[in-house]
mmCIF file of C-alpha atoms in Angstrom:
data_model
loop_
_atom_site.group_PDB
_atom_site.id
_atom_site.type_symbol
_atom_site.label_atom_id
_atom_site.label_comp_id
_atom_site.label_asym_id
_atom_site.label_seq_id
_atom_site.Cartn_x
_atom_site.Cartn_y
_atom_site.Cartn_z
ATOM 1 C CA UNK A 1 94.478 103.252 85.013
ATOM 2 C CA UNK A 2 91.117 104.510 83.751
ATOM 3 C CA UNK A 3 90.822 106.854 80.770
ATOM 4 C CA UNK A 4 89.496 109.544 83.112
ATOM 5 C CA UNK A 5 92.532 109.219 85.387
ATOM 6 C CA UNK A 6 94.810 109.389 82.337
ATOM 7 C CA UNK A 7 93.173 112.586 81.089
ATOM 8 C CA UNK A 8 93.395 114.125 84.563
ATOM 9 C CA UNK A 9 97.113 113.383 84.894
ATOM 10 C CA UNK A 10 97.842 114.686 81.377
ATOM 11 C CA UNK A 11 96.006 117.901 82.157
ATOM 12 C CA UNK A 12 98.155 118.392 85.252
ATOM 13 C CA UNK A 13 101.450 117.653 83.505
ATOM 14 C CA UNK A 14 101.873 114.376 85.433
ATOM 15 C CA UNK A 15 101.823 112.053 82.431
ATOM 16 C CA UNK A 16 105.217 113.200 81.077
ATOM 17 C CA UNK A 17 107.242 110.895 83.312
ATOM 18 C CA UNK A 18 109.576 107.984 82.755
ATOM 19 C CA UNK A 19 110.342 104.873 84.773
ATOM 20 C CA UNK A 20 113.943 104.022 85.561
ATOM 21 C CA UNK A 21 115.181 100.850 87.227
ATOM 22 C CA UNK A 22 118.061 100.575 89.691
ATOM 23 C CA UNK A 23 119.644 97.134 90.111
ATOM 24 C CA UNK A 24 119.527 95.272 93.431
ATOM 25 C CA UNK A 25 122.676 93.186 93.773
ATOM 26 C CA UNK A 26 123.497 90.089 95.812
ATOM 27 C CA UNK A 27 126.550 91.195 97.809
ATOM 28 C CA UNK A 28 127.728 87.604 98.175
ATOM 29 C CA UNK A 29 128.399 87.010 94.477
ATOM 30 C CA UNK A 30 127.741 90.317 92.690
ATOM 31 C CA UNK A 31 124.795 89.045 90.632
ATOM 32 C CA UNK A 32 121.736 91.202 89.999
ATOM 33 C CA UNK A 33 118.636 89.737 91.685
ATOM 34 C CA UNK A 34 116.142 92.503 91.026
ATOM 35 C CA UNK A 35 115.397 96.121 90.164
ATOM 36 C CA UNK A 36 113.706 98.960 92.012
ATOM 37 C CA UNK A 37 111.367 101.035 89.836
ATOM 38 C CA UNK A 38 111.814 104.790 90.297
ATOM 39 C CA UNK A 39 110.125 107.766 88.645
ATOM 40 C CA UNK A 40 111.727 110.757 86.941
ATOM 41 C CA UNK A 41 110.232 113.685 85.068
ATOM 42 C CA UNK A 42 110.174 113.391 81.269
ATOM 43 C CA UNK A 43 112.356 115.516 78.975
ATOM 44 C CA UNK A 44 109.637 118.157 78.481
ATOM 45 C CA UNK A 45 108.455 118.188 82.093
ATOM 46 C CA UNK A 46 109.373 121.113 84.348
ATOM 47 C CA UNK A 47 109.092 118.706 87.277
ATOM 48 C CA UNK A 48 112.077 116.364 87.448
ATOM 49 C CA UNK A 49 112.529 114.751 90.873
ATOM 50 C CA UNK A 50 110.097 112.338 92.584
ATOM 51 C CA UNK A 51 109.635 114.876 95.386
ATOM 52 C CA UNK A 52 108.552 117.587 92.914
ATOM 53 C CA UNK A 53 106.217 115.241 91.058
ATOM 54 C CA UNK A 54 104.495 113.956 94.200
ATOM 55 C CA UNK A 55 104.223 117.441 95.691
ATOM 56 C CA UNK A 56 102.407 118.536 92.529
ATOM 57 C CA UNK A 57 100.140 115.467 92.677
ATOM 58 C CA UNK A 58 99.289 116.113 96.337
ATOM 59 C CA UNK A 59 98.510 119.754 95.639
ATOM 60 C CA UNK A 60 96.089 118.647 92.917
ATOM 61 C CA UNK A 61 94.643 115.884 95.134
ATOM 62 C CA UNK A 62 95.481 113.142 92.616
ATOM 63 C CA UNK A 63 98.307 111.370 94.448
ATOM 64 C CA UNK A 64 96.439 108.018 94.532
ATOM 65 C CA UNK A 65 95.820 108.109 90.773
ATOM 66 C CA UNK A 66 99.395 109.205 90.050
ATOM 67 C CA UNK A 67 100.877 106.578 92.359
ATOM 68 C CA UNK A 68 98.788 103.794 90.774
ATOM 69 C CA UNK A 69 99.733 104.917 87.241
ATOM 70 C CA UNK A 70 103.437 104.754 88.148
ATOM 71 C CA UNK A 71 103.165 101.203 89.474
ATOM 72 C CA UNK A 72 101.227 100.051 86.394
ATOM 73 C CA UNK A 73 103.841 101.606 84.096
ATOM 74 C CA UNK A 74 106.683 100.029 86.095
ATOM 75 C CA UNK A 75 105.140 96.556 85.942
ATOM 76 C CA UNK A 76 104.359 96.919 82.226
ATOM 77 C CA UNK A 77 107.919 98.015 81.409
ATOM 78 C CA UNK A 78 109.376 95.201 83.481
ATOM 79 C CA UNK A 79 107.273 92.557 81.758
ATOM 80 C CA UNK A 80 108.035 93.854 78.264
ATOM 81 C CA UNK A 81 111.746 93.371 78.921
ATOM 82 C CA UNK A 82 111.295 89.701 79.727
ATOM 83 C CA UNK A 83 112.644 90.107 83.247
ATOM 84 C CA UNK A 84 110.966 86.997 84.670
ATOM 85 C CA UNK A 85 113.839 85.746 86.888
ATOM 86 C CA UNK A 86 114.271 89.135 88.575
ATOM 87 C CA UNK A 87 112.353 90.659 91.487
ATOM 88 C CA UNK A 88 110.633 94.012 90.966
ATOM 89 C CA UNK A 89 110.675 96.450 93.904
ATOM 90 C CA UNK A 90 107.807 98.950 93.815
ATOM 91 C CA UNK A 91 107.155 102.020 95.935
ATOM 92 C CA UNK A 92 103.843 103.285 97.275
ATOM 93 C CA UNK A 93 103.143 106.687 98.814
ATOM 94 C CA UNK A 94 102.396 106.366 102.518
ATOM 95 C CA UNK A 95 98.928 107.889 102.230
ATOM 96 C CA UNK A 96 97.802 105.689 99.322
ATOM 97 C CA UNK A 97 98.681 102.193 100.482
ATOM 98 C CA UNK A 98 95.049 101.257 101.120
ATOM 99 C CA UNK A 99 94.170 102.370 97.607
ATOM 100 C CA UNK A 100 97.263 100.634 96.201
ATOM 101 C CA UNK A 101 96.084 97.305 97.598
ATOM 102 C CA UNK A 102 92.833 97.716 95.660
ATOM 103 C CA UNK A 103 94.745 98.391 92.402
ATOM 104 C CA UNK A 104 97.291 95.579 92.318
ATOM 105 C CA UNK A 105 98.665 95.174 88.773
ATOM 106 C CA UNK A 106 98.624 91.642 87.383
ATOM 107 C CA UNK A 107 102.113 90.230 86.952
ATOM 108 C CA UNK A 108 103.943 86.904 86.974
ATOM 109 C CA UNK A 109 107.105 88.430 88.417
ATOM 110 C CA UNK A 110 108.095 88.338 92.068
ATOM 111 C CA UNK A 111 107.146 91.765 93.415
ATOM 112 C CA UNK A 112 108.108 93.450 96.679
ATOM 113 C CA UNK A 113 106.169 96.535 97.809
ATOM 114 C CA UNK A 114 108.203 99.038 99.833
ATOM 115 C CA UNK A 115 106.474 100.403 102.937
ATOM 116 C CA UNK A 116 107.655 103.536 104.753
ATOM 117 C CA UNK A 117 107.340 103.206 108.534
ATOM 118 C CA UNK A 118 105.251 106.390 108.705
ATOM 119 C CA UNK A 119 102.450 104.603 106.839
ATOM 120 C CA UNK A 120 101.777 102.401 109.860
ATOM 121 C CA UNK A 121 101.763 105.438 112.129
ATOM 122 C CA UNK A 122 99.358 107.361 109.898
ATOM 123 C CA UNK A 123 96.749 104.683 109.245
ATOM 124 C CA UNK A 124 97.407 101.356 110.974
ATOM 125 C CA UNK A 125 94.031 99.771 110.195
ATOM 126 C CA UNK A 126 94.229 100.494 106.453
ATOM 127 C CA UNK A 127 97.884 99.497 106.158
ATOM 128 C CA UNK A 128 97.602 96.195 108.023
ATOM 129 C CA UNK A 129 94.640 95.114 105.888
ATOM 130 C CA UNK A 130 96.472 96.306 102.747
ATOM 131 C CA UNK A 131 99.482 94.138 103.595
ATOM 132 C CA UNK A 132 97.191 91.117 103.826
ATOM 133 C CA UNK A 133 95.868 91.833 100.321
ATOM 134 C CA UNK A 134 99.378 92.281 98.907
ATOM 135 C CA UNK A 135 100.439 88.935 100.359
ATOM 136 C CA UNK A 136 97.329 87.178 99.026
ATOM 137 C CA UNK A 137 98.589 88.250 95.568
ATOM 138 C CA UNK A 138 101.992 86.761 96.342
ATOM 139 C CA UNK A 139 103.778 90.076 96.854
ATOM 140 C CA UNK A 140 106.486 90.537 99.441
ATOM 141 C CA UNK A 141 106.902 93.474 101.824
ATOM 142 C CA UNK A 142 109.972 95.617 102.431
ATOM 143 C CA UNK A 143 110.387 98.230 105.158
ATOM 144 C CA UNK A 144 111.984 101.269 103.550
ATOM 145 C CA UNK A 145 114.440 103.821 104.959
ATOM 146 C CA UNK A 146 115.305 102.019 108.204
ATOM 147 C CA UNK A 147 117.795 104.241 109.979
ATOM 148 C CA UNK A 148 116.072 107.466 109.013
ATOM 149 C CA UNK A 149 113.785 107.410 112.044
ATOM 150 C CA UNK A 150 114.184 105.416 115.264
ATOM 151 C CA UNK A 151 110.438 104.730 115.251
ATOM 152 C CA UNK A 152 110.989 102.240 112.449
ATOM 153 C CA UNK A 153 112.762 99.949 114.925
ATOM 154 C CA UNK A 154 109.711 99.920 117.178
ATOM 155 C CA UNK A 155 107.213 99.281 114.379
ATOM 156 C CA UNK A 156 109.327 96.865 112.333
ATOM 157 C CA UNK A 157 108.047 93.630 113.978
ATOM 158 C CA UNK A 158 104.414 94.538 113.224
ATOM 159 C CA UNK A 159 105.009 94.528 109.455
ATOM 160 C CA UNK A 160 106.467 90.998 109.188
ATOM 161 C CA UNK A 161 108.970 92.151 106.521
ATOM 162 C CA UNK A 162 110.505 90.011 103.806
ATOM 163 C CA UNK A 163 113.182 92.668 103.200
ATOM 164 C CA UNK A 164 114.547 95.330 105.558
ATOM 165 C CA UNK A 165 116.179 98.260 103.755
ATOM 166 C CA UNK A 166 118.967 99.999 105.654
ATOM 167 C CA UNK A 167 119.539 103.573 104.488
ATOM 168 C CA UNK A 168 123.337 104.020 104.616
ATOM 169 C CA UNK A 169 123.191 107.743 103.861
ATOM 170 C CA UNK A 170 120.899 108.357 106.833
ATOM 171 C CA UNK A 171 122.918 106.036 109.062
ATOM 172 C CA UNK A 172 126.069 108.043 108.307
ATOM 173 C CA UNK A 173 124.382 111.044 109.935
ATOM 174 C CA UNK A 174 123.586 109.166 113.156
ATOM 175 C CA UNK A 175 125.612 108.874 116.346
ATOM 176 C CA UNK A 176 127.705 105.644 116.432
ATOM 177 C CA UNK A 177 125.686 104.402 119.411
ATOM 178 C CA UNK A 178 122.468 104.885 117.408
ATOM 179 C CA UNK A 179 123.961 103.036 114.444
ATOM 180 C CA UNK A 180 124.919 100.103 116.667
ATOM 181 C CA UNK A 181 121.400 99.957 118.119
ATOM 182 C CA UNK A 182 119.765 100.135 114.669
ATOM 183 C CA UNK A 183 122.023 97.505 113.111
ATOM 184 C CA UNK A 184 121.555 95.190 116.100
ATOM 185 C CA UNK A 185 117.763 95.509 115.979
ATOM 186 C CA UNK A 186 117.672 94.928 112.217
ATOM 187 C CA UNK A 187 119.923 91.875 112.530
ATOM 188 C CA UNK A 188 117.746 90.379 115.258
ATOM 189 C CA UNK A 189 114.529 90.947 113.308
ATOM 190 C CA UNK A 190 116.125 89.571 110.141
ATOM 191 C CA UNK A 191 117.091 86.339 111.863
ATOM 192 C CA UNK A 192 113.756 86.040 113.650
ATOM 193 C CA UNK A 193 111.694 86.402 110.440
ATOM 194 C CA UNK A 194 114.263 85.031 107.970
ATOM 195 C CA UNK A 195 114.090 88.440 106.276
ATOM 196 C CA UNK A 196 116.770 89.777 103.929
ATOM 197 C CA UNK A 197 118.732 92.926 104.769
ATOM 198 C CA UNK A 198 119.235 95.302 101.823
ATOM 199 C CA UNK A 199 121.654 98.218 102.191
ATOM 200 C CA UNK A 200 120.695 101.171 99.983
ATOM 201 C CA UNK A 201 122.918 104.146 99.243
ATOM 202 C CA UNK A 202 126.073 102.159 98.402
ATOM 203 C CA UNK A 203 127.940 104.825 96.456
ATOM 204 C CA UNK A 204 131.543 103.999 97.418
ATOM 205 C CA UNK A 205 133.789 101.088 98.334
ATOM 206 C CA UNK A 206 133.713 102.258 101.954
ATOM 207 C CA UNK A 207 129.923 102.082 101.991
ATOM 208 C CA UNK A 208 130.048 98.640 100.393
ATOM 209 C CA UNK A 209 132.332 97.458 103.188
ATOM 210 C CA UNK A 210 129.995 99.008 105.769
ATOM 211 C CA UNK A 211 126.982 97.269 104.217
ATOM 212 C CA UNK A 212 128.678 93.910 104.547
ATOM 213 C CA UNK A 213 129.742 94.688 108.113
ATOM 214 C CA UNK A 214 126.123 95.552 108.953
ATOM 215 C CA UNK A 215 124.995 92.098 107.793
ATOM 216 C CA UNK A 216 123.404 93.102 104.464
ATOM 217 C CA UNK A 217 123.248 90.392 101.803
ATOM 218 C CA UNK A 218 121.643 92.667 99.190
ATOM 219 C CA UNK A 219 122.816 96.092 98.056
ATOM 220 C CA UNK A 220 121.723 99.036 95.962
ATOM 221 C CA UNK A 221 123.466 102.291 95.055
ATOM 222 C CA UNK A 222 125.418 104.158 92.395
ATOM 223 C CA UNK A 223 128.511 102.009 92.932
ATOM 224 C CA UNK A 224 126.476 98.936 91.962
ATOM 225 C CA UNK A 225 124.344 100.490 89.246
ATOM 226 C CA UNK A 226 122.637 103.804 88.484
ATOM 227 C CA UNK A 227 118.890 104.196 87.895
ATOM 228 C CA UNK A 228 118.347 103.890 84.139
ATOM 229 C CA UNK A 229 116.203 102.253 81.505
ATOM 230 C CA UNK A 230 116.368 98.478 81.635
ATOM 231 C CA UNK A 231 119.248 97.237 79.468
ATOM 232 C CA UNK A 232 118.391 95.555 76.164
ATOM 233 C CA UNK A 233 120.400 92.545 77.294
ATOM 234 C CA UNK A 234 119.667 91.759 80.914
ATOM 235 C CA UNK A 235 122.518 90.367 83.037
ATOM 236 C CA UNK A 236 122.792 86.739 84.078
ATOM 237 C CA UNK A 237 120.367 86.439 87.013
ATOM 238 C CA UNK A 238 121.588 85.503 90.459
ATOM 239 C CA UNK A 239 119.761 83.604 93.175
ATOM 240 C CA UNK A 240 116.015 84.093 93.050
ATOM 241 C CA UNK A 241 114.876 86.255 95.932
ATOM 242 C CA UNK A 242 113.073 84.148 98.523
ATOM 243 C CA UNK A 243 110.061 85.586 100.334
ATOM 244 C CA UNK A 244 109.282 84.543 103.889
ATOM 245 C CA UNK A 245 106.063 82.792 104.802
ATOM 246 C CA UNK A 246 105.498 85.010 107.854
ATOM 247 C CA UNK A 247 102.295 86.995 107.927
ATOM 248 C CA UNK A 248 100.500 89.052 110.553
ATOM 249 C CA UNK A 249 96.897 88.228 111.437
ATOM 250 C CA UNK A 250 94.684 91.172 112.398
ATOM 251 C CA UNK A 251 91.876 88.857 113.538
ATOM 252 C CA UNK A 252 91.609 85.941 115.937
ATOM 253 C CA UNK A 253 91.526 85.400 119.689
ATOM 254 C CA UNK A 254 91.877 88.421 122.001
ATOM 255 C CA UNK A 255 95.170 88.795 123.908
ATOM 256 C CA UNK A 256 93.639 87.601 127.220
ATOM 257 C CA UNK A 257 92.710 84.254 125.677
ATOM 258 C CA UNK A 258 96.030 83.936 123.822
ATOM 259 C CA UNK A 259 98.030 84.384 127.022
ATOM 260 C CA UNK A 260 95.845 82.394 129.421
ATOM 261 C CA UNK A 261 95.460 79.478 126.994
ATOM 262 C CA UNK A 262 98.906 78.347 128.052
ATOM 263 C CA UNK A 263 99.639 80.355 131.190
ATOM 264 C CA UNK A 264 97.484 79.959 134.296
ATOM 265 C CA UNK A 265 96.382 83.445 135.449
ATOM 266 C CA UNK A 266 96.965 84.685 138.987
ATOM 267 C CA UNK A 267 94.202 86.273 141.035
ATOM 268 C CA UNK A 268 94.676 89.719 142.564
ATOM 269 C CA UNK A 269 93.226 93.124 143.294
ATOM 270 C CA UNK A 270 92.829 95.969 140.842
ATOM 271 C CA UNK A 271 95.752 97.683 142.587
ATOM 272 C CA UNK A 272 97.993 94.701 141.826
ATOM 273 C CA UNK A 273 96.811 94.675 138.211
ATOM 274 C CA UNK A 274 97.523 98.397 137.844
ATOM 275 C CA UNK A 275 100.994 98.000 139.356
ATOM 276 C CA UNK A 276 101.783 95.172 136.908
ATOM 277 C CA UNK A 277 100.522 97.199 133.938
ATOM 278 C CA UNK A 278 102.605 100.170 135.079
ATOM 279 C CA UNK A 279 105.697 97.946 135.247
ATOM 280 C CA UNK A 280 105.200 96.978 131.591
ATOM 281 C CA UNK A 281 104.835 100.622 130.551
ATOM 282 C CA UNK A 282 107.956 101.624 132.510
ATOM 283 C CA UNK A 283 109.976 99.045 130.594
ATOM 284 C CA UNK A 284 108.926 100.770 127.385
ATOM 285 C CA UNK A 285 109.745 104.179 128.823
ATOM 286 C CA UNK A 286 113.310 102.988 129.410
ATOM 287 C CA UNK A 287 113.668 102.230 125.679
ATOM 288 C CA UNK A 288 112.431 105.702 124.698
ATOM 289 C CA UNK A 289 111.863 106.422 121.014
ATOM 290 C CA UNK A 290 112.410 102.824 119.902
ATOM 291 C CA UNK A 291 109.417 101.469 121.879
ATOM 292 C CA UNK A 292 105.703 101.044 121.179
ATOM 293 C CA UNK A 293 103.037 100.932 123.905
ATOM 294 C CA UNK A 294 99.552 99.630 123.131
ATOM 295 C CA UNK A 295 96.628 99.234 125.498
ATOM 296 C CA UNK A 296 93.049 98.032 125.348
ATOM 297 C CA UNK A 297 90.816 98.788 128.305
ATOM 298 C CA UNK A 298 87.698 96.794 129.300
ATOM 299 C CA UNK A 299 85.317 99.715 128.825
ATOM 300 C CA UNK A 300 85.160 103.514 128.493
ATOM 301 C CA UNK A 301 84.991 104.063 132.279
ATOM 302 C CA UNK A 302 88.069 102.038 133.198
ATOM 303 C CA UNK A 303 90.869 104.617 132.823
ATOM 304 C CA UNK A 304 91.638 106.587 135.971
ATOM 305 C CA UNK A 305 93.440 109.922 135.946
ATOM 306 C CA UNK A 306 96.715 108.318 137.071
ATOM 307 C CA UNK A 307 96.612 105.942 134.088
ATOM 308 C CA UNK A 308 95.730 108.777 131.730
ATOM 309 C CA UNK A 309 98.730 110.731 133.045
ATOM 310 C CA UNK A 310 101.020 107.746 132.413
ATOM 311 C CA UNK A 311 99.784 107.481 128.819
ATOM 312 C CA UNK A 312 100.423 111.194 128.267
ATOM 313 C CA UNK A 313 103.956 110.827 129.615
ATOM 314 C CA UNK A 314 104.620 107.855 127.368
ATOM 315 C CA UNK A 315 103.288 109.678 124.303
ATOM 316 C CA UNK A 316 105.990 112.304 124.770
ATOM 317 C CA UNK A 317 108.784 109.762 125.134
ATOM 318 C CA UNK A 318 108.239 106.614 123.040
ATOM 319 C CA UNK A 319 107.683 106.043 119.322
ATOM 320 C CA UNK A 320 103.983 105.295 119.417
ATOM 321 C CA UNK A 321 101.197 104.993 122.000
ATOM 322 C CA UNK A 322 97.776 103.591 121.132
ATOM 323 C CA UNK A 323 94.861 102.894 123.470
ATOM 324 C CA UNK A 324 91.391 101.475 122.855
ATOM 325 C CA UNK A 325 88.449 102.561 125.043
ATOM 326 C CA UNK A 326 90.608 105.429 126.363
ATOM 327 C CA UNK A 327 89.334 108.988 126.886
ATOM 328 C CA UNK A 328 89.261 110.700 123.446
ATOM 329 C CA UNK A 329 90.967 113.805 124.842
ATOM 330 C CA UNK A 330 94.195 111.795 125.165
ATOM 331 C CA UNK A 331 94.563 112.262 121.408
ATOM 332 C CA UNK A 332 95.563 115.870 122.114
ATOM 333 C CA UNK A 333 98.623 114.513 123.964
ATOM 334 C CA UNK A 334 99.633 112.288 121.041
ATOM 335 C CA UNK A 335 97.920 109.075 122.155
ATOM 336 C CA UNK A 336 96.182 107.306 119.257
ATOM 337 C CA UNK A 337 92.774 106.181 120.429
ATOM 338 C CA UNK A 338 90.002 104.011 119.092
ATOM 339 C CA UNK A 339 86.623 102.614 120.117
ATOM 340 C CA UNK A 340 85.539 99.030 120.733
ATOM 341 C CA UNK A 341 82.181 97.858 119.425
ATOM 342 C CA UNK A 342 79.738 96.381 121.926
ATOM 343 C CA UNK A 343 80.369 92.879 120.567
ATOM 344 C CA UNK A 344 84.142 93.242 120.089
ATOM 345 C CA UNK A 345 85.947 90.263 121.697
ATOM 346 C CA UNK A 346 88.503 92.649 123.241
ATOM 347 C CA UNK A 347 85.798 94.400 125.252
ATOM 348 C CA UNK A 348 85.727 93.337 128.902
ATOM 349 C CA UNK A 349 89.438 92.489 128.985
ATOM 350 C CA UNK A 350 92.462 94.632 129.774
ATOM 351 C CA UNK A 351 95.691 94.488 127.772
ATOM 352 C CA UNK A 352 98.938 96.462 128.001
ATOM 353 C CA UNK A 353 101.745 95.752 125.524
ATOM 354 C CA UNK A 354 105.305 97.062 125.339
ATOM 355 C CA UNK A 355 107.322 96.272 122.236
ATOM 356 C CA UNK A 356 110.737 97.315 121.002
ATOM 357 C CA UNK A 357 114.283 96.042 120.372
ATOM 358 C CA UNK A 358 114.981 93.507 123.116
ATOM 359 C CA UNK A 359 111.539 94.001 124.683
ATOM 360 C CA UNK A 360 108.248 92.168 124.161
ATOM 361 C CA UNK A 361 105.765 92.081 127.035
ATOM 362 C CA UNK A 362 101.994 91.607 127.163
ATOM 363 C CA UNK A 363 99.982 92.038 130.366
ATOM 364 C CA UNK A 364 96.362 90.822 130.346
ATOM 365 C CA UNK A 365 93.638 90.958 132.976
ATOM 366 C CA UNK A 366 89.928 90.298 133.311
ATOM 367 C CA UNK A 367 87.697 91.300 136.226
ATOM 368 C CA UNK A 368 85.713 88.535 137.944
ATOM 369 C CA UNK A 369 82.236 88.882 139.421
ATOM 370 C CA UNK A 370 83.688 89.227 142.940
ATOM 371 C CA UNK A 371 85.777 92.280 141.944
ATOM 372 C CA UNK A 372 89.107 90.465 141.806
ATOM 373 C CA UNK A 373 91.176 90.256 138.620
ATOM 374 C CA UNK A 374 92.598 87.280 136.770
ATOM 375 C CA UNK A 375 95.943 88.496 135.431
ATOM 376 C CA UNK A 376 98.955 87.161 133.560
ATOM 377 C CA UNK A 377 102.007 88.440 131.662
ATOM 378 C CA UNK A 378 103.706 86.901 128.646
ATOM 379 C CA UNK A 379 107.160 87.687 127.251
ATOM 380 C CA UNK A 380 106.780 85.397 124.226
ATOM 381 C CA UNK A 381 107.689 87.723 121.363
ATOM 382 C CA UNK A 382 105.529 86.108 118.685
ATOM 383 C CA UNK A 383 102.494 86.128 120.964
ATOM 384 C CA UNK A 384 103.136 89.755 121.920
ATOM 385 C CA UNK A 385 103.461 90.871 118.283
ATOM 386 C CA UNK A 386 100.271 89.006 117.294
ATOM 387 C CA UNK A 387 98.417 90.644 120.193
ATOM 388 C CA UNK A 388 99.782 94.066 119.245
ATOM 389 C CA UNK A 389 98.398 93.685 115.716
ATOM 390 C CA UNK A 390 94.895 93.192 117.112
ATOM 391 C CA UNK A 391 95.071 96.571 118.863
ATOM 392 C CA UNK A 392 96.831 98.433 116.034
ATOM 393 C CA UNK A 393 94.153 97.341 113.556
ATOM 394 C CA UNK A 394 91.445 98.971 115.692
ATOM 395 C CA UNK A 395 93.038 102.406 116.163
ATOM 396 C CA UNK A 396 91.649 105.478 114.433
ATOM 397 C CA UNK A 397 93.642 106.791 111.448
ATOM 398 C CA UNK A 398 95.666 109.941 111.806
ATOM 399 C CA UNK A 399 93.667 112.954 110.661
ATOM 400 C CA UNK A 400 95.017 114.337 107.349
ATOM 401 C CA UNK A 401 96.729 117.711 107.580
ATOM 402 C CA UNK A 402 94.573 120.749 106.877
ATOM 403 C CA UNK A 403 94.971 122.092 103.338
#
């Protein structure tokens, strides 16, 4: 943190804070494997909770500086306690993740950065590039608060998580059918990516039993340890937390080439191509708020009114809809749009993707000189997720709320 940032935070009463650490426990043997760094107001600060502190920082337009100062303090305190064998879990405000990736504190510890699902919705381009920078520094990625919002199930595959954090308190407020769907989706993604499931909010023996039943191998909560200063004598460390080697690539071949490299395309009319694309979108519509639909059109004149109407309908029903080279006015209906540069490799090809728990489909098409279309569909989940990243990384960020 610069001296100027430090003076600014002191002047706003945001320097009187303290870092506390809550243990993360291996539920298989009870050993501590890491700590999550949390912020609390200092003894002379009128602001006590994280929500109050961040609200004050946002009002003063210094949330990026405040967020960075907290991470630096957390890393410094962790290192001073000689906590080498343990993993440090750090938080980042959703709106500052791009900035956070430019201010990565130097540390020898294993670090996991916790990402709220709304960060991907707000600014996909910035977040996806930030995750690449975190991983270059050897940091892992955790998806936070899964269970609080069904959209997290739809967006989870795009983040390639090392840790998936199930929020038991939020899950207890959900319908049993929703809980079953969430737990099933988390379990499938965990096995697919070799990610760890961490249950947070374990405050009772009943919640501990639920965490184990949900497939969590890590746990966090008041039953296992309250947030506090790091103990003078750290406990005997458990198994070292293992990060996956999965990583999303926001560059590379366009979806049409990825699919047709191994699958011979059919030849058909535009009407056939539109019917196939509509079929993919209808599969997403059936999943509702746990699905993502992404599209990239060949050029700005491609989208007909019927297709625009379908995108508007989807935007009101599924978790997220993004479309490149789509009419900008679709943004008013909740469709995230974005342009394609004249030399963008996606230009000239047509892609429609549906992604969600139990669903991964990618339709691609390219118009030939004679007016027919080469078209193909892939249901290979890894290919679909990789193709989805290419579109997500090109979408416009969500406009910040008016002050």
